[in-house]
Short mmCIF file of C-alpha atoms in Angstrom, two decimals:
data_model
loop_
_atom_site.label_atom_id
_atom_site.label_comp_id
_atom_site.label_asym_id
_atom_site.label_seq_id
_atom_site.Cartn_x
_atom_site.Cartn_y
_atom_site.Cartn_z
CA MET V 24 23.05 3.01 -44.18
CA SER V 25 26.27 5.66 -43.02
CA LYS V 26 27.00 8.70 -44.66
CA ARG V 27 30.72 9.17 -45.27
CA ILE V 28 31.14 13.46 -46.06
CA ILE V 29 34.03 14.97 -47.25
CA ILE V 30 33.88 19.42 -46.50
CA ILE V 31 35.81 21.53 -49.04
CA GLY V 32 37.79 24.28 -46.07
CA GLY V 33 38.54 24.60 -42.52
CA GLY V 34 37.16 27.56 -42.14
CA PRO V 35 34.11 28.94 -38.96
CA ALA V 36 31.76 27.22 -41.80
CA GLY V 37 33.76 24.21 -42.77
CA ILE V 38 34.32 23.50 -39.12
CA GLU V 39 30.20 24.31 -37.74
CA ALA V 40 28.99 21.90 -41.49
CA ALA V 41 31.54 19.41 -40.48
CA LYS V 42 29.88 19.39 -36.63
CA GLY V 43 26.26 19.58 -38.04
CA ALA V 44 27.59 16.33 -40.22
CA ALA V 45 28.84 14.52 -37.50
CA GLN V 46 26.26 14.75 -34.67
CA HIS V 47 23.58 13.51 -37.63
CA GLY V 48 25.68 10.11 -37.64
CA ALA V 49 28.44 11.19 -40.85
CA ASP V 50 31.30 10.12 -41.22
CA VAL V 51 33.07 13.64 -41.82
CA THR V 52 36.42 14.71 -43.86
CA ILE V 53 37.74 17.96 -43.78
CA VAL V 54 40.14 18.57 -46.92
CA SER V 55 41.92 22.47 -46.42
CA ASN V 56 44.45 23.72 -47.25
CA ALA V 57 45.61 25.94 -44.67
CA PRO V 58 44.93 25.27 -40.74
CA ILE V 59 41.52 23.98 -39.21
CA GLY V 60 40.30 27.76 -38.13
CA GLY V 61 40.86 29.91 -41.10
CA ARG V 62 43.50 32.54 -41.30
CA ALA V 63 41.96 35.20 -39.16
CA GLY V 64 43.01 35.05 -36.21
CA TRP V 65 41.30 37.04 -32.95
CA HIS V 66 44.30 39.82 -33.55
CA SER V 67 43.43 40.63 -36.80
CA LEU V 68 39.07 40.97 -35.77
CA LEU V 69 40.41 43.18 -32.12
CA PRO V 70 40.00 46.20 -33.36
CA SER V 71 36.95 45.68 -35.56
CA LYS V 72 35.01 44.13 -31.90
CA VAL V 73 36.18 46.85 -29.69
CA TRP V 74 34.62 49.10 -31.34
CA LEU V 75 31.32 47.98 -31.58
CA THR V 76 31.40 47.26 -27.53
CA VAL V 77 31.88 51.74 -27.37
#
């Protein structure tokens, strides 16, 4: 029995959900209105990550 799953949203959580479903044998489709990976890039996260290491 094959499983077909649609993931709404291509951010980090959507990608992880799709990856997990695919690893369990499902055919996965990601639907997103933004670029896959989410809207936050490393350049916008850098200052908060730097403060964590100080």
